[in-house]
Amino acid sequence: MNKHDIPFLTALELADLIKSREVSPVEATEAFLDRIDQIDGQLHAYITVCRDEALSAARQAESEIANGGYRGPMHGIPVAVKDQMLTQGVRTTNGSSILKDLIPDEDATVIANLKASGAVLLGKLNMSEYASGDAFHHPYGRPRNPWDLTRSPGTSSSGSGAATAAGLCATSL
């Protein structure tokens, strides 16, 4: 499979290809990171991209799968999460410049569960400040709809909508 086609697969299609080893978690993660590099400058879907951490998690998933330790359909899947969810060691801004330096020392339960399933965290997604709806101020850039840059992809979870629709992650929260 051509690496450039990976971001256009559904999460389920990608999970099947990873399970059968037709696509590696590293290959999938690199494909999404390349796509983020190419178009997120216009979309502002991400606040933080976890490049090194994602590649490390993808290498670990690839090794586990190769050694018969497949954990299930999320294993090796590149995901992104709304920047409202605490992520150990990765800043969590809640869409606010006030929290721009907050580095949590623990994961939210949903993040811990994603990690336990073997998912690969690509990064933290833009959102309205404190999930307040269609905020007028977006300190990390106003998220844009990938199909029409003059439109919004939503409100509170705008980065999640933009990233998923544009193929900047296999799936998002």
Short mmCIF file of C-alpha atoms in Angstrom, two decimals:
data_model
loop_
_atom_site.label_atom_id
_atom_site.label_comp_id
_atom_site.label_asym_id
_atom_site.label_seq_id
_atom_site.Cartn_x
_atom_site.Cartn_y
_atom_site.Cartn_z
CA MET A 1 0.00 0.00 0.00
CA ASN A 2 1.19 3.49 -0.84
CA LYS A 3 1.96 5.36 2.40
CA HIS A 4 0.20 8.48 1.10
CA ASP A 5 -3.10 6.54 0.92
CA ILE A 6 -3.07 5.52 4.59
CA PRO A 7 -4.65 8.75 5.95
CA PHE A 8 -7.70 8.15 3.77
CA LEU A 9 -8.51 4.74 5.25
CA THR A 10 -11.13 4.36 7.94
CA ALA A 11 -9.83 3.44 11.38
CA LEU A 12 -11.40 -0.01 10.95
CA GLU A 13 -9.71 -0.54 7.56
CA LEU A 14 -6.38 0.53 9.03
CA ALA A 15 -6.85 -1.75 12.04
CA ASP A 16 -7.38 -4.73 9.73
CA LEU A 17 -4.25 -3.86 7.72
CA ILE A 18 -2.17 -3.46 10.88
CA LYS A 19 -3.45 -6.73 12.33
CA SER A 20 -2.57 -8.57 9.10
CA ARG A 21 0.79 -6.74 8.99
CA GLU A 22 0.09 -5.26 5.56
CA VAL A 23 0.70 -1.83 7.11
CA SER A 24 2.98 -1.24 10.06
CA PRO A 25 2.14 1.11 12.93
CA VAL A 26 5.32 3.05 12.14
CA GLU A 27 4.34 3.43 8.50
CA ALA A 28 0.85 4.58 9.49
CA THR A 29 2.16 7.04 12.07
CA GLU A 30 4.66 8.50 9.60
CA ALA A 31 1.91 8.90 7.00
CA PHE A 32 -0.26 10.90 9.41
CA LEU A 33 2.68 13.00 10.65
CA ASP A 34 3.59 13.80 7.03
CA ARG A 35 0.02 14.87 6.33
CA ILE A 36 -0.06 17.02 9.48
CA ASP A 37 3.14 18.71 8.28
CA GLN A 38 1.61 19.33 4.84
CA ILE A 39 -1.75 20.83 5.69
CA ASP A 40 -2.26 21.59 9.38
CA GLY A 41 -0.74 25.04 8.93
CA GLN A 42 -3.97 25.98 7.14
CA LEU A 43 -6.36 24.08 9.39
CA HIS A 44 -5.00 24.73 12.90
CA ALA A 45 -6.40 21.38 14.03
CA TYR A 46 -3.47 20.61 16.34
CA ILE A 47 -2.18 22.58 19.29
CA THR A 48 0.59 20.08 20.07
CA VAL A 49 2.01 17.36 17.81
CA CYS A 50 3.77 14.58 19.73
CA ARG A 51 6.10 13.49 16.92
CA ASP A 52 8.82 11.72 18.92
CA GLU A 53 6.42 10.13 21.39
CA ALA A 54 4.16 8.93 18.58
CA LEU A 55 7.02 7.35 16.65
CA SER A 56 8.28 5.65 19.81
CA ALA A 57 4.79 4.28 20.61
CA ALA A 58 4.43 3.12 16.99
CA ARG A 59 7.76 1.27 17.13
CA GLN A 60 6.65 -0.40 20.37
CA ALA A 61 3.29 -1.40 18.86
CA GLU A 62 5.02 -2.75 15.76
CA SER A 63 7.37 -4.87 17.87
CA GLU A 64 4.54 -6.20 20.04
CA ILE A 65 2.42 -7.13 17.02
CA ALA A 66 5.38 -8.79 15.28
CA ASN A 67 5.98 -10.86 18.42
CA GLY A 68 2.37 -12.05 18.68
CA GLY A 69 1.24 -9.51 21.27
CA TYR A 70 -1.62 -7.97 19.32
CA ARG A 71 -3.88 -6.15 21.83
CA GLY A 72 -6.92 -5.51 19.64
CA PRO A 73 -8.29 -3.12 17.01
CA MET A 74 -6.75 0.06 18.49
CA HIS A 75 -3.24 -1.41 18.61
CA GLY A 76 -0.99 0.76 16.45
CA ILE A 77 -3.79 3.14 15.40
CA PRO A 78 -2.67 6.81 15.24
CA VAL A 79 -5.19 8.90 17.21
CA ALA A 80 -5.45 12.48 18.42
CA VAL A 81 -7.35 13.88 21.37
CA LYS A 82 -8.99 17.15 22.29
CA ASP A 83 -6.62 19.29 24.31
CA GLN A 84 -8.97 19.12 27.27
CA MET A 85 -7.83 15.63 28.27
CA LEU A 86 -4.89 15.32 30.65
CA THR A 87 -1.88 13.65 29.06
CA GLN A 88 1.10 12.80 31.24
CA GLY A 89 4.17 14.69 30.10
CA VAL A 90 2.34 16.46 27.24
CA ARG A 91 0.95 19.94 27.71
CA THR A 92 -2.78 20.32 28.14
CA THR A 93 -3.95 23.87 27.42
CA ASN A 94 -7.73 23.43 27.41
CA GLY A 95 -7.59 25.82 24.44
CA SER A 96 -6.38 28.65 26.69
CA SER A 97 -3.19 30.67 26.74
CA ILE A 98 -3.49 30.76 30.55
CA LEU A 99 -2.68 27.03 30.63
CA LYS A 100 -0.05 27.11 27.87
CA ASP A 101 2.62 25.67 30.19
CA LEU A 102 0.53 23.02 32.00
CA ILE A 103 2.24 19.63 31.78
CA PRO A 104 0.10 17.06 33.65
CA ASP A 105 1.79 14.41 35.75
CA GLU A 106 -0.90 11.84 35.02
CA ASP A 107 -3.19 10.70 32.22
CA ALA A 108 -6.95 11.07 32.15
CA THR A 109 -8.63 7.67 32.32
CA VAL A 110 -9.54 7.78 28.63
CA ILE A 111 -5.89 8.43 27.70
CA ALA A 112 -4.67 5.63 29.98
CA ASN A 113 -7.18 3.30 28.31
CA LEU A 114 -6.06 4.36 24.82
CA LYS A 115 -2.45 3.69 25.77
CA ALA A 116 -3.38 0.32 27.29
CA SER A 117 -5.06 -0.61 24.00
CA GLY A 118 -1.83 0.20 22.13
CA ALA A 119 -3.15 3.33 20.37
CA VAL A 120 -0.54 5.83 19.17
CA LEU A 121 -1.11 9.41 20.36
CA LEU A 122 -0.26 11.83 17.54
CA GLY A 123 -1.08 14.93 19.54
CA LYS A 124 -3.52 17.32 21.16
CA LEU A 125 -6.27 18.96 19.15
CA ASN A 126 -7.42 22.55 19.08
CA MET A 127 -10.67 23.52 20.74
CA SER A 128 -12.65 26.51 21.86
CA GLU A 129 -11.24 27.95 25.07
CA TYR A 130 -12.38 25.75 27.99
CA ALA A 131 -14.82 24.01 25.60
CA SER A 132 -17.01 27.10 25.76
CA GLY A 133 -18.53 26.82 22.31
CA ASP A 134 -17.65 29.02 19.36
CA ALA A 135 -15.13 31.25 21.11
CA PHE A 136 -14.03 34.43 19.41
CA HIS A 137 -10.44 33.99 20.57
CA HIS A 138 -8.38 30.95 19.62
CA PRO A 139 -4.83 31.46 20.95
CA TYR A 140 -3.57 28.53 18.87
CA GLY A 141 -5.22 29.58 15.60
CA ARG A 142 -8.87 29.32 14.65
CA PRO A 143 -9.60 25.80 13.39
CA ARG A 144 -10.81 25.62 9.79
CA ASN A 145 -13.06 23.22 7.93
CA PRO A 146 -10.82 21.24 5.55
CA TRP A 147 -13.49 21.27 2.82
CA ASP A 148 -14.08 25.03 2.97
CA LEU A 149 -11.50 27.12 4.81
CA THR A 150 -13.99 29.96 5.22
CA ARG A 151 -16.13 27.76 7.48
CA SER A 152 -15.75 26.42 11.00
CA PRO A 153 -15.50 22.66 11.63
CA GLY A 154 -17.60 23.04 14.77
CA THR A 155 -17.23 24.63 18.15
CA SER A 156 -15.89 22.94 21.27
CA SER A 157 -14.29 20.00 19.40
CA SER A 158 -13.41 21.92 16.24
CA GLY A 159 -9.86 20.58 16.08
CA SER A 160 -11.12 17.01 16.39
CA GLY A 161 -13.59 17.56 13.56
CA ALA A 162 -11.01 19.19 11.29
CA ALA A 163 -8.30 16.59 12.00
CA THR A 164 -10.57 13.62 11.40
CA ALA A 165 -12.17 15.05 8.26
CA ALA A 166 -8.79 16.01 6.78
CA GLY A 167 -7.10 12.69 7.45
CA LEU A 168 -4.74 14.10 10.08
CA CYS A 169 -5.46 11.14 12.39
CA ALA A 170 -7.20 7.79 12.00
CA THR A 171 -9.75 8.84 14.61
CA SER A 172 -10.06 11.39 17.39
CA LEU A 173 -11.71 12.19 20.67
#
